Structures are given as structure tokens and as C-alpha cells.
Tab-separated table of N, CA and C and ligand atoms in Angstrom:
chain	number	residue	atom	x	y	z
Y	264	UNK	N	89.200	166.608	88.604
Y	264	UNK	CA	89.002	165.151	88.599
Y	264	UNK	C	88.514	164.719	89.992
Y	265	UNK	N	87.400	163.975	90.041
Y	265	UNK	CA	86.831	163.669	91.365
Y	265	UNK	C	87.613	162.596	92.133
Y	266	UNK	N	88.681	162.064	91.524
Y	266	UNK	CA	89.538	161.126	92.259
Y	266	UNK	C	90.502	161.848	93.209
Y	267	UNK	N	90.742	163.133	92.922
Y	267	UNK	CA	91.749	163.885	93.697
Y	267	UNK	C	91.346	164.034	95.173
Y	268	UNK	N	90.066	164.280	95.417
Y	268	UNK	CA	89.615	164.493	96.799
Y	268	UNK	C	89.909	163.267	97.662
Y	269	UNK	N	89.675	162.087	97.115
Y	269	UNK	CA	89.940	160.850	97.857
Y	269	UNK	C	91.425	160.641	98.132
Y	270	UNK	N	92.248	161.036	97.155
Y	270	UNK	CA	93.705	160.932	97.331
Y	270	UNK	C	94.144	161.902	98.433
Y	271	UNK	N	93.667	163.120	98.334
Y	271	UNK	CA	94.036	164.152	99.300
Y	271	UNK	C	93.646	163.739	100.720
Y	272	UNK	N	92.444	163.198	100.869
Y	272	UNK	CA	92.011	162.869	102.235
Y	272	UNK	C	92.670	161.598	102.763
Y	273	UNK	N	93.287	160.812	101.899
Y	273	UNK	CA	93.999	159.610	102.354
Y	273	UNK	C	95.426	159.924	102.834
Y	274	UNK	N	95.898	161.141	102.591
Y	274	UNK	CA	97.236	161.534	103.055
Y	274	UNK	C	97.108	162.083	104.481
Y	275	UNK	N	97.918	161.517	105.378
Y	275	UNK	CA	97.852	161.931	106.789
Y	275	UNK	C	98.915	162.998	107.054
Y	276	UNK	N	98.552	163.981	107.857
Y	276	UNK	CA	99.526	165.015	108.226
Y	276	UNK	C	99.941	164.801	109.681
Y	277	UNK	N	101.241	164.656	109.902
Y	277	UNK	CA	101.757	164.438	111.259
Y	277	UNK	C	102.578	165.652	111.687
Y	278	UNK	N	102.067	166.385	112.692
Y	278	UNK	CA	102.795	167.571	113.132
Y	278	UNK	C	104.090	167.225	113.858
Y	279	UNK	N	105.074	168.116	113.714
Y	279	UNK	CA	106.345	168.035	114.452
Y	279	UNK	C	107.154	166.777	114.146
Y	280	UNK	N	107.079	166.283	112.911
Y	280	UNK	CA	107.916	165.172	112.458
Y	280	UNK	C	108.637	165.624	111.192
Y	281	UNK	N	109.943	165.351	111.051
Y	281	UNK	CA	110.861	164.723	112.016
Y	281	UNK	C	111.392	165.685	113.066
Y	282	UNK	N	110.994	166.964	112.981
Y	282	UNK	CA	111.395	167.888	114.055
Y	282	UNK	C	110.311	168.927	114.273
Y	283	UNK	N	110.358	169.628	115.424
Y	283	UNK	CA	109.302	170.585	115.746
Y	283	UNK	C	109.066	171.607	114.627
Y	284	UNK	N	107.799	171.870	114.348
Y	284	UNK	CA	107.434	172.873	113.345
Y	284	UNK	C	107.170	172.304	111.968
Y	285	UNK	N	107.592	171.064	111.702
Y	285	UNK	CA	107.352	170.448	110.393
Y	285	UNK	C	106.007	169.716	110.413
Y	286	UNK	N	105.185	169.989	109.398
Y	286	UNK	CA	103.920	169.257	109.218
Y	286	UNK	C	104.194	168.177	108.175
Y	287	UNK	N	104.499	166.978	108.607
Y	287	UNK	CA	104.934	165.926	107.687
Y	287	UNK	C	103.746	165.325	106.951
Y	288	UNK	N	103.842	165.288	105.644
Y	288	UNK	CA	102.810	164.687	104.792
Y	288	UNK	C	103.125	163.196	104.668
Y	289	UNK	N	102.278	162.368	105.291
Y	289	UNK	CA	102.548	160.929	105.377
Y	289	UNK	C	101.740	160.178	104.328
Y	290	UNK	N	102.451	159.671	103.298
Y	290	UNK	CA	101.743	158.966	102.215
Y	290	UNK	C	101.479	157.482	102.544
Y	291	UNK	N	101.978	156.986	103.690
Y	291	UNK	CA	101.742	155.559	103.995
Y	291	UNK	C	100.252	155.274	104.181
Y	292	UNK	N	99.483	156.277	104.618
Y	292	UNK	CA	98.033	156.067	104.750
Y	292	UNK	C	97.341	156.029	103.381
Y	293	UNK	N	97.933	156.694	102.398
Y	293	UNK	CA	97.421	156.583	101.013
Y	293	UNK	C	97.606	155.147	100.495
Y	294	UNK	N	98.724	154.522	100.880
Y	294	UNK	CA	99.011	153.152	100.436
Y	294	UNK	C	98.067	152.140	101.078
Y	295	UNK	N	97.478	152.508	102.217
Y	295	UNK	CA	96.540	151.616	102.922
Y	295	UNK	C	95.158	151.628	102.285
Y	296	UNK	N	94.929	152.574	101.371
Y	296	UNK	CA	93.620	152.739	100.734
Y	296	UNK	C	93.751	152.318	99.267
Y	297	UNK	N	93.359	151.078	98.958
Y	297	UNK	CA	93.629	150.559	97.603
Y	297	UNK	C	92.977	151.374	96.491
Y	298	UNK	N	91.828	151.973	96.775
Y	298	UNK	CA	91.161	152.776	95.735
Y	298	UNK	C	91.957	154.060	95.487
Y	299	UNK	N	92.313	154.744	96.570
Y	299	UNK	CA	93.064	155.997	96.423
Y	299	UNK	C	94.449	155.742	95.831
Y	300	UNK	N	95.088	154.655	96.249
Y	300	UNK	CA	96.426	154.327	95.719
Y	300	UNK	C	96.331	154.040	94.221
Y	301	UNK	N	95.330	153.239	93.836
Y	301	UNK	CA	95.166	152.917	92.412
Y	301	UNK	C	94.830	154.174	91.606
Y	302	UNK	N	93.968	155.028	92.147
Y	302	UNK	CA	93.640	156.269	91.446
Y	302	UNK	C	94.880	157.138	91.251
Y	303	UNK	N	95.761	157.152	92.246
Y	303	UNK	CA	97.010	157.918	92.141
Y	303	UNK	C	97.823	157.416	90.949
Y	304	UNK	N	98.028	156.114	90.900
Y	304	UNK	CA	98.816	155.539	89.798
Y	304	UNK	C	98.110	155.772	88.459
Y	305	UNK	N	96.793	155.554	88.435
Y	305	UNK	CA	96.031	155.717	87.187
Y	305	UNK	C	96.150	157.141	86.630
Y	306	UNK	N	96.082	158.139	87.509
Y	306	UNK	CA	96.158	159.533	87.042
Y	306	UNK	C	97.504	159.807	86.372
Y	307	UNK	N	98.574	159.264	86.943
Y	307	UNK	CA	99.891	159.439	86.320
Y	307	UNK	C	99.974	158.648	84.997
Y	308	UNK	N	99.462	157.438	85.007
Y	308	UNK	CA	99.534	156.609	83.795
Y	308	UNK	C	98.746	157.251	82.656
Y	309	UNK	N	97.566	157.771	82.964
Y	309	UNK	CA	96.753	158.435	81.936
Y	309	UNK	C	97.520	159.621	81.327
Y	310	UNK	N	98.274	160.327	82.169
Y	310	UNK	CA	99.002	161.497	81.678
Y	310	UNK	C	100.224	161.120	80.840
Y	311	UNK	N	100.890	160.013	81.193
Y	311	UNK	CA	102.197	159.724	80.578
Y	311	UNK	C	102.201	158.580	79.568
Y	312	UNK	N	101.069	157.891	79.392
Y	312	UNK	CA	101.114	156.672	78.568
Y	312	UNK	C	101.443	156.942	77.100
Y	313	UNK	N	101.058	158.082	76.577
Y	313	UNK	CA	101.317	158.342	75.154
Y	313	UNK	C	102.362	159.426	74.931
Y	314	UNK	N	103.315	159.537	75.866
Y	314	UNK	CA	104.313	160.611	75.771
Y	314	UNK	C	105.692	160.091	75.369
Y	315	UNK	N	105.737	158.826	74.892
Y	315	UNK	CA	106.996	158.286	74.384
Y	315	UNK	C	108.111	158.298	75.448
Y	316	UNK	N	107.729	157.968	76.686
Y	316	UNK	CA	108.684	157.955	77.801
Y	316	UNK	C	109.254	156.546	77.946
Y	317	UNK	N	110.591	156.449	77.954
Y	317	UNK	CA	111.229	155.127	78.088
Y	317	UNK	C	111.860	154.916	79.458
Y	318	UNK	N	111.944	155.972	80.260
Y	318	UNK	CA	112.559	155.906	81.590
Y	318	UNK	C	111.639	156.546	82.617
Y	319	UNK	N	111.316	155.800	83.677
Y	319	UNK	CA	110.730	156.413	84.869
Y	319	UNK	C	111.811	156.374	85.931
Y	320	UNK	N	112.285	157.557	86.360
Y	320	UNK	CA	113.333	157.649	87.366
Y	320	UNK	C	112.681	158.014	88.692
Y	321	UNK	N	112.838	157.147	89.692
Y	321	UNK	CA	112.214	157.365	90.999
Y	321	UNK	C	113.261	157.729	92.028
Y	322	UNK	N	112.954	158.743	92.846
Y	322	UNK	CA	113.888	159.215	93.848
Y	322	UNK	C	113.644	158.480	95.172
Y	323	UNK	N	114.757	157.972	95.750
Y	323	UNK	CA	114.679	157.291	97.045
Y	323	UNK	C	114.114	158.228	98.111
Y	324	UNK	N	113.232	157.772	98.993
Y	324	UNK	CA	112.729	156.428	99.049
Y	324	UNK	C	111.330	156.289	98.464
Y	325	UNK	N	110.539	157.328	98.560
Y	325	UNK	CA	109.124	157.144	98.209
Y	325	UNK	C	108.855	157.223	96.714
Y	326	UNK	N	109.840	157.687	95.946
Y	326	UNK	CA	109.723	157.564	94.493
Y	326	UNK	C	109.795	156.100	94.051
Y	327	UNK	N	110.298	155.236	94.967
Y	327	UNK	CA	110.370	153.797	94.664
Y	327	UNK	C	109.011	153.122	94.826
Y	328	UNK	N	108.075	153.800	95.462
Y	328	UNK	CA	106.727	153.240	95.659
Y	328	UNK	C	105.845	153.585	94.468
Y	329	UNK	N	105.916	154.833	94.017
Y	329	UNK	CA	105.020	155.284	92.944
Y	329	UNK	C	105.600	155.037	91.554
Y	330	UNK	N	106.921	155.018	91.435
Y	330	UNK	CA	107.542	154.887	90.123
Y	330	UNK	C	107.310	153.551	89.420
Y	331	UNK	N	107.593	152.422	90.097
Y	331	UNK	CA	107.502	151.136	89.383
Y	331	UNK	C	106.137	150.793	88.777
Y	332	UNK	N	105.008	150.996	89.508
Y	332	UNK	CA	103.735	150.684	88.840
Y	332	UNK	C	103.460	151.575	87.625
Y	333	UNK	N	103.942	152.815	87.664
Y	333	UNK	CA	103.763	153.700	86.505
Y	333	UNK	C	104.619	153.188	85.342
Y	334	UNK	N	105.867	152.839	85.658
Y	334	UNK	CA	106.777	152.341	84.612
Y	334	UNK	C	106.200	151.100	83.928
Y	335	UNK	N	105.711	150.157	84.725
Y	335	UNK	CA	105.142	148.926	84.146
Y	335	UNK	C	103.958	149.238	83.243
Y	336	UNK	N	103.106	150.151	83.701
Y	336	UNK	CA	101.882	150.443	82.945
Y	336	UNK	C	102.164	151.178	81.643
Y	337	UNK	N	103.213	151.978	81.587
Y	337	UNK	CA	103.480	152.723	80.347
Y	337	UNK	C	104.566	152.049	79.507
Y	338	UNK	N	105.068	150.913	79.967
Y	338	UNK	CA	106.068	150.175	79.180
Y	338	UNK	C	107.438	150.819	79.190
Y	339	UNK	N	107.793	151.447	80.333
Y	339	UNK	CA	109.108	152.082	80.465
Y	339	UNK	C	109.951	151.311	81.477
Y	340	UNK	N	111.273	151.560	81.446
Y	340	UNK	CA	112.139	151.008	82.490
Y	340	UNK	C	112.033	151.850	83.747
Y	341	UNK	N	112.343	151.218	84.895
Y	341	UNK	CA	112.401	151.969	86.149
Y	341	UNK	C	113.854	152.109	86.572
Y	342	UNK	N	114.275	153.334	86.860
Y	342	UNK	CA	115.649	153.592	87.293
Y	342	UNK	C	115.628	154.224	88.684
Y	343	UNK	N	116.242	153.536	89.679
Y	343	UNK	CA	116.297	154.120	91.019
Y	343	UNK	C	117.388	155.171	91.142
Y	344	UNK	N	117.032	156.312	91.705
Y	344	UNK	CA	117.998	157.373	92.012
Y	344	UNK	C	118.190	157.301	93.523
Y	345	UNK	N	119.395	156.853	93.939
Y	345	UNK	CA	119.556	156.469	95.341
Y	345	UNK	C	120.399	157.426	96.166
Y	346	UNK	N	120.250	157.306	97.476
Y	346	UNK	CA	121.124	158.011	98.424
Y	346	UNK	C	122.547	157.475	98.242
Y	347	UNK	N	123.563	158.228	98.689
Y	347	UNK	CA	124.948	157.820	98.436
Y	347	UNK	C	125.313	156.450	99.019
Y	348	UNK	N	126.187	155.763	98.262
Y	348	UNK	CA	126.792	154.496	98.712
Y	348	UNK	C	125.812	153.339	98.893
Y	349	UNK	N	124.708	153.360	98.149
Y	349	UNK	CA	123.734	152.264	98.213
Y	349	UNK	C	123.826	151.400	96.967
Y	350	UNK	N	124.121	152.000	95.827
Y	350	UNK	CA	124.155	151.239	94.577
Y	350	UNK	C	125.488	150.505	94.467
Y	351	UNK	N	125.441	149.220	94.067
Y	351	UNK	CA	126.662	148.403	94.081
Y	351	UNK	C	127.597	148.630	92.892
Y	352	UNK	N	127.066	149.095	91.771
Y	352	UNK	CA	127.899	149.258	90.580
Y	352	UNK	C	128.494	150.652	90.487
Y	353	UNK	N	129.130	150.917	89.343
Y	353	UNK	CA	129.680	152.261	89.117
Y	353	UNK	C	128.529	153.262	89.032
Y	354	UNK	N	128.712	154.424	89.649
Y	354	UNK	CA	127.634	155.411	89.692
Y	354	UNK	C	128.100	156.768	89.178
Y	355	UNK	N	127.128	157.571	88.766
Y	355	UNK	CA	127.387	159.003	88.662
Y	355	UNK	C	126.522	159.665	89.730
Y	356	UNK	N	127.024	160.765	90.289
Y	356	UNK	CA	126.296	161.367	91.398
Y	356	UNK	C	126.155	162.867	91.217
Y	357	UNK	N	125.198	163.399	91.898
Y	357	UNK	CA	124.900	164.833	91.818
Y	357	UNK	C	124.632	165.335	93.234
Y	358	UNK	N	125.378	166.364	93.614
Y	358	UNK	CA	125.223	166.942	94.941
Y	358	UNK	C	124.200	168.066	94.877
Y	359	UNK	N	123.477	168.270	95.955
Y	359	UNK	CA	122.550	169.405	96.010
Y	359	UNK	C	122.513	169.972	97.415
Y	360	UNK	N	122.111	171.251	97.511
Y	360	UNK	CA	122.169	171.931	98.802
Y	360	UNK	C	120.871	171.741	99.580
Y	361	UNK	N	121.024	171.597	100.875
Y	361	UNK	CA	119.897	171.541	101.803
Y	361	UNK	C	119.919	172.828	102.616
Y	362	UNK	N	118.956	172.977	103.521
Y	362	UNK	CA	118.930	174.156	104.391
Y	362	UNK	C	120.270	174.258	105.143
Y	363	UNK	N	120.723	173.122	105.695
Y	363	UNK	CA	122.040	173.069	106.314
Y	363	UNK	C	122.826	171.956	105.649
Y	364	UNK	N	123.877	172.315	104.897
Y	364	UNK	CA	124.741	171.299	104.295
Y	364	UNK	C	124.293	170.844	102.919
Y	365	UNK	N	124.756	169.669	102.534
Y	365	UNK	CA	124.469	169.151	101.200
Y	365	UNK	C	124.063	167.686	101.288
Y	366	UNK	N	123.442	167.229	100.211
Y	366	UNK	CA	123.122	165.808	100.077
Y	366	UNK	C	123.471	165.402	98.652
Y	367	UNK	N	123.298	164.128	98.348
Y	367	UNK	CA	123.730	163.608	97.064
Y	367	UNK	C	122.761	162.516	96.614
Y	368	UNK	N	122.531	162.405	95.303
Y	368	UNK	CA	121.840	161.223	94.787
Y	368	UNK	C	122.703	160.580	93.712
Y	369	UNK	N	122.512	159.289	93.538
Y	369	UNK	CA	123.349	158.524	92.616
Y	369	UNK	C	122.507	157.632	91.701
Y	370	UNK	N	123.064	157.363	90.530
Y	370	UNK	CA	122.407	156.514	89.530
Y	370	UNK	C	123.474	155.608	88.928
Y	371	UNK	N	123.101	154.382	88.593
Y	371	UNK	CA	124.062	153.479	87.970
Y	371	UNK	C	124.473	153.958	86.578
Y	372	UNK	N	125.760	153.905	86.309
Y	372	UNK	CA	126.273	154.145	84.953
Y	372	UNK	C	125.663	153.087	84.026
Y	373	UNK	N	125.167	153.519	82.887
Y	373	UNK	CA	124.612	152.571	81.912
Y	373	UNK	C	123.132	152.266	82.094
Y	374	UNK	N	122.519	152.816	83.144
Y	374	UNK	CA	121.088	152.551	83.365
Y	374	UNK	C	120.234	153.213	82.289
Y	375	UNK	N	120.721	154.339	81.797
Y	375	UNK	CA	119.985	155.072	80.758
Y	375	UNK	C	120.930	155.370	79.602
Y	376	UNK	N	120.352	155.582	78.441
Y	376	UNK	CA	121.147	155.873	77.246
Y	376	UNK	C	120.852	157.299	76.780
Y	377	UNK	N	121.846	157.900	76.160
Y	377	UNK	CA	121.685	159.222	75.568
Y	377	UNK	C	120.474	159.229	74.636
Y	378	UNK	N	119.667	160.275	74.715
Y	378	UNK	CA	118.515	160.390	73.819
Y	378	UNK	C	117.220	159.827	74.382
Y	379	UNK	N	117.294	159.121	75.506
Y	379	UNK	CA	116.050	158.604	76.100
Y	379	UNK	C	115.225	159.742	76.676
Y	380	UNK	N	113.915	159.449	76.847
Y	380	UNK	CA	112.979	160.436	77.400
Y	380	UNK	C	112.490	159.938	78.760
Y	381	UNK	N	112.643	160.816	79.787
Y	381	UNK	CA	112.392	160.378	81.163
Y	381	UNK	C	111.298	161.189	81.847
Y	382	UNK	N	110.628	160.488	82.757
Y	382	UNK	CA	109.759	161.106	83.750
Y	382	UNK	C	110.455	160.919	85.100
Y	383	UNK	N	110.554	161.990	85.893
Y	383	UNK	CA	111.123	161.880	87.240
Y	383	UNK	C	109.979	161.921	88.241
Y	384	UNK	N	109.955	160.933	89.140
Y	384	UNK	CA	108.840	160.844	90.085
Y	384	UNK	C	109.314	160.805	91.530
Y	385	UNK	N	108.603	161.550	92.372
Y	385	UNK	CA	108.820	161.490	93.820
Y	385	UNK	C	107.462	161.677	94.482
Y	386	UNK	N	107.410	161.431	95.789
Y	386	UNK	CA	106.114	161.595	96.465
Y	386	UNK	C	105.769	163.067	96.661
Y	387	UNK	N	106.821	163.893	96.914
Y	387	UNK	CA	106.544	165.266	97.359
Y	387	UNK	C	107.636	166.207	96.904
Y	388	UNK	N	107.240	167.423	96.497
Y	388	UNK	CA	108.222	168.482	96.250
Y	388	UNK	C	108.074	169.543	97.331
Y	389	UNK	N	109.204	169.827	97.983
Y	389	UNK	CA	109.252	170.906	98.987
Y	389	UNK	C	110.043	172.049	98.372
Y	390	UNK	N	111.370	172.100	98.605
Y	390	UNK	CA	112.191	173.178	98.018
Y	390	UNK	C	112.561	172.908	96.560
Y	391	UNK	N	112.370	171.678	96.116
Y	391	UNK	CA	112.722	171.322	94.739
Y	391	UNK	C	114.162	170.869	94.556
Y	392	UNK	N	114.954	170.893	95.627
Y	392	UNK	CA	116.365	170.519	95.514
Y	392	UNK	C	116.575	169.085	95.030
Y	393	UNK	N	115.770	168.179	95.547
Y	393	UNK	CA	115.913	166.762	95.177
Y	393	UNK	C	115.592	166.555	93.697
Y	394	UNK	N	114.472	167.116	93.248
Y	394	UNK	CA	114.087	166.935	91.841
Y	394	UNK	C	115.099	167.599	90.910
Y	395	UNK	N	115.619	168.764	91.318
Y	395	UNK	CA	116.633	169.446	90.501
Y	395	UNK	C	117.860	168.560	90.313
Y	396	UNK	N	118.297	167.936	91.394
Y	396	UNK	CA	119.464	167.054	91.311
Y	396	UNK	C	119.176	165.870	90.389
Y	397	UNK	N	117.971	165.321	90.475
Y	397	UNK	CA	117.605	164.186	89.615
Y	397	UNK	C	117.593	164.614	88.138
Y	398	UNK	N	117.061	165.793	87.862
Y	398	UNK	CA	117.034	166.315	86.486
Y	398	UNK	C	118.464	166.483	85.971
Y	399	UNK	N	119.309	167.113	86.785
Y	399	UNK	CA	120.704	167.359	86.374
Y	399	UNK	C	121.429	166.067	86.074
Y	400	UNK	N	121.230	165.085	86.942
Y	400	UNK	CA	121.900	163.792	86.769
Y	400	UNK	C	121.526	163.168	85.423
Y	401	UNK	N	120.245	163.175	85.106
Y	401	UNK	CA	119.784	162.571	83.851
Y	401	UNK	C	120.242	163.384	82.640
Y	402	UNK	N	120.190	164.715	82.766
Y	402	UNK	CA	120.545	165.538	81.610
Y	402	UNK	C	122.053	165.508	81.347
Y	403	UNK	N	122.838	165.286	82.402
Y	403	UNK	CA	124.290	165.159	82.221
Y	403	UNK	C	124.656	163.989	81.308
Y	404	UNK	N	123.820	162.951	81.296
Y	404	UNK	CA	124.107	161.800	80.431
Y	404	UNK	C	123.245	161.808	79.171
Y	405	UNK	N	122.671	162.975	78.855
Y	405	UNK	CA	122.003	163.129	77.565
Y	405	UNK	C	120.569	162.666	77.510
Y	406	UNK	N	119.946	162.486	78.685
Y	406	UNK	CA	118.534	162.090	78.726
Y	406	UNK	C	117.674	163.354	78.770
Y	407	UNK	N	116.574	163.327	78.038
Y	407	UNK	CA	115.629	164.451	78.047
Y	407	UNK	C	114.607	164.197	79.161
Y	408	UNK	N	114.556	165.088	80.160
Y	408	UNK	CA	113.535	164.973	81.203
Y	408	UNK	C	112.286	165.690	80.714
Y	409	UNK	N	111.257	164.904	80.424
Y	409	UNK	CA	110.030	165.435	79.834
Y	409	UNK	C	109.227	166.211	80.878
Y	410	UNK	N	109.177	165.651	82.097
Y	410	UNK	CA	108.390	166.273	83.156
Y	410	UNK	C	108.778	165.649	84.487
Y	411	UNK	N	108.504	166.366	85.587
Y	411	UNK	CA	108.593	165.809	86.930
Y	411	UNK	C	107.174	165.657	87.454
Y	412	UNK	N	106.953	164.614	88.245
Y	412	UNK	CA	105.624	164.382	88.801
Y	412	UNK	C	105.737	164.018	90.276
Y	413	UNK	N	104.833	164.601	91.069
Y	413	UNK	CA	104.776	164.312	92.500
Y	413	UNK	C	103.316	164.148	92.904
Y	414	UNK	N	103.103	163.378	93.959
Y	414	UNK	CA	101.755	163.294	94.506
Y	414	UNK	C	101.399	164.618	95.174
Y	415	UNK	N	102.372	165.203	95.904
Y	415	UNK	CA	102.112	166.382	96.736
Y	415	UNK	C	103.112	167.496	96.435
Y	416	UNK	N	102.602	168.716	96.387
Y	416	UNK	CA	103.462	169.913	96.302
Y	416	UNK	C	103.210	170.780	97.534
Y	417	UNK	N	104.286	171.285	98.144
Y	417	UNK	CA	104.163	172.280	99.216
Y	417	UNK	C	104.456	173.638	98.577
Y	418	UNK	N	103.435	174.338	98.081
Y	418	UNK	CA	103.663	175.515	97.230
Y	418	UNK	C	104.401	176.655	97.929
Y	419	UNK	N	104.255	176.765	99.257
Y	419	UNK	CA	104.918	177.867	99.986
Y	419	UNK	C	106.438	177.803	99.855
Y	420	UNK	N	106.981	176.622	99.617
Y	420	UNK	CA	108.440	176.470	99.550
Y	420	UNK	C	108.994	176.763	98.155
Y	421	UNK	N	108.090	177.027	97.193
Y	421	UNK	CA	108.482	177.511	95.870
Y	421	UNK	C	109.443	176.590	95.115
Y	422	UNK	N	109.269	175.297	95.318
Y	422	UNK	CA	110.096	174.325	94.601
Y	422	UNK	C	109.911	174.406	93.096
Y	423	UNK	N	108.703	174.756	92.697
Y	423	UNK	CA	108.381	174.858	91.265
Y	423	UNK	C	109.280	175.900	90.580
Y	424	UNK	N	109.544	176.997	91.301
Y	424	UNK	CA	110.430	178.038	90.737
Y	424	UNK	C	111.846	177.523	90.556
Y	425	UNK	N	112.302	176.703	91.507
Y	425	UNK	CA	113.660	176.166	91.430
Y	425	UNK	C	113.823	175.246	90.209
Y	426	UNK	N	112.716	174.667	89.745
Y	426	UNK	CA	112.786	173.782	88.572
Y	426	UNK	C	112.886	174.565	87.266
Y	427	UNK	N	112.739	175.903	87.354
Y	427	UNK	CA	112.849	176.733	86.152
Y	427	UNK	C	111.743	176.418	85.179
Y	428	UNK	N	112.099	176.144	83.912
Y	428	UNK	CA	111.049	175.903	82.910
Y	428	UNK	C	110.705	174.416	82.775
Y	429	UNK	N	111.268	173.588	83.665
Y	429	UNK	CA	110.940	172.149	83.618
Y	429	UNK	C	109.522	171.938	84.134
Y	430	UNK	N	108.627	171.305	83.354
Y	430	UNK	CA	107.252	171.144	83.817
Y	430	UNK	C	107.147	170.236	85.051
Y	431	UNK	N	106.237	170.602	85.933
Y	431	UNK	CA	105.961	169.827	87.149
Y	431	UNK	C	104.473	169.544	87.207
Y	432	UNK	N	104.122	168.271	87.395
Y	432	UNK	CA	102.721	167.868	87.509
Y	432	UNK	C	102.506	167.310	88.904
Y	433	UNK	N	101.509	167.846	89.627
Y	433	UNK	CA	101.213	167.334	90.974
Y	433	UNK	C	99.719	167.053	91.094
Y	434	UNK	N	99.390	166.124	91.980
Y	434	UNK	CA	97.985	165.784	92.193
Y	434	UNK	C	97.367	166.643	93.295
Y	435	UNK	N	98.127	166.885	94.360
Y	435	UNK	CA	97.597	167.570	95.543
Y	435	UNK	C	98.544	168.694	95.930
Y	436	UNK	N	98.004	169.883	96.115
Y	436	UNK	CA	98.829	171.040	96.470
Y	436	UNK	C	98.388	171.564	97.824
M	84	5GP	P1	112.928	169.004	98.521
M	84	5GP	O1	114.221	168.496	97.980
M	84	5GP	O2	111.934	169.329	97.450
M	84	5GP	O3	113.119	170.130	99.498
M	84	5GP	O4	112.316	167.851	99.424
M	84	5GP	C1	111.641	166.771	98.838
M	84	5GP	C2	112.150	165.474	99.386
M	84	5GP	O5	111.985	165.413	100.793
M	84	5GP	C3	111.368	164.327	98.796
M	84	5GP	O6	112.235	163.250	98.488
M	84	5GP	C4	110.366	163.961	99.878
M	84	5GP	O7	110.153	162.570	99.941
M	84	5GP	C5	111.001	164.477	101.159
M	84	5GP	N1	110.032	165.193	102.011
M	84	5GP	C6	110.167	166.434	102.528
M	84	5GP	N2	109.107	166.769	103.276
M	84	5GP	C7	108.268	165.730	103.242
M	84	5GP	C8	106.954	165.477	103.807
M	84	5GP	O8	106.321	166.291	104.512
M	84	5GP	N3	106.400	164.277	103.524
M	84	5GP	C9	107.042	163.364	102.741
M	84	5GP	N4	106.400	162.194	102.502
M	84	5GP	N5	108.249	163.570	102.193
M	84	5GP	C10	108.860	164.738	102.438
């Protein structure tokens, strides 16, 4: 698709952020380019509009940027999956391992119903730990995760393998 090149070139790479040796993929420059940003959303909408998806679950923080316009366009609800202690109501949470230590994501109880079909969206997959936790959280309450989608995949980190047989769709690798 000839829209991909424009999306790829709108993503800025910042070396040594947030620590030395990391090449940070900065999507804020993609948001500054209305054509590339719209093409990003359009590519996801074209893929998911006829897949009977009722939930778009976005992972904090950058899943909150790409998730809502996709949800609106396909007629699904948007559910935020947040860092710990941010959601005001009763939550269910899922812990996941990082290189050093653990982290957690949370979702409001009652945000989704058993039997719903979900798309999980984030800006980037690295090790896959975040997306795995989001999948587990949704599946624990009986939601079928149809697919995960990211703007960017870092293939060297093998996050796709960590997702097992769960399909992953990415625009830029
Ligand atoms: P994972 O859990 O797959 O190892 O890491 C993915 C999470 O870390 C995502 O929520 C993503 O936003 C964030 N992340 C890790 N590295 C980068 C990066 O280079 N750029 C951006 N934008 N996010 C990153």
C-alpha cells in the first residue's frame, strides 16, 4: 500500500531515549502530519470495519490516540486499558513482567461484556508484554480478542512470538 511509506517517514527516531542505547520511535511527528495520521487510521478502519468488532481496547498512553478514531469509524466502543490506580471505579488488573520487575494494566469492571469481540490497539509492540497483558485481561472476562494492531513493530524483540497464535497486524516494521 503506497500510504505506508508516508506513515513510516513521518515517524521520528530519537536515539538514547529514555535511556542510552534505546532508539525511541516517536509517533508525535506522525500526528503532526494530517495526511499520514489519517492514512494510519484509514488503514486500520479498512481492515476492521466488517469484522463484527464491538470493542476497541487501547493501551495507555498512545493506544488512546489511535484507538478512539478507529472505534468511532467502525461503530465500536472504546475501552481504556490504564496504568495502575488511574481508573476511578472498580477494576480488574493484570500484571506482566518487564526486563526488570513487573508492571500492571487495569480495566473498569463492566466496561465489556462476555461474548464481545475486541481489537486491541497500541502504537508499538516491542517484547509483546503489554499486548499479552491486555489480551489476558479481556479474555479473563470472556471477551474474544480478534486481533492486535500496532502502528510499529520492533521485530528483533520477537513480541509476535510472545503473542502465540493471536494475530498481530502492523503498518511499519
Ligand atoms: P512491550 O510491552 O511490547 O515490550 O512494549 C510496548 C509498550 O512500550 C507500548 O505501550 C509502547 O507504547 C511502549 N514503547 C516501547 N518502546 C517504544 C518506542 O520506541 N516508541 C514508542 N512510541 N513506544 C514504545
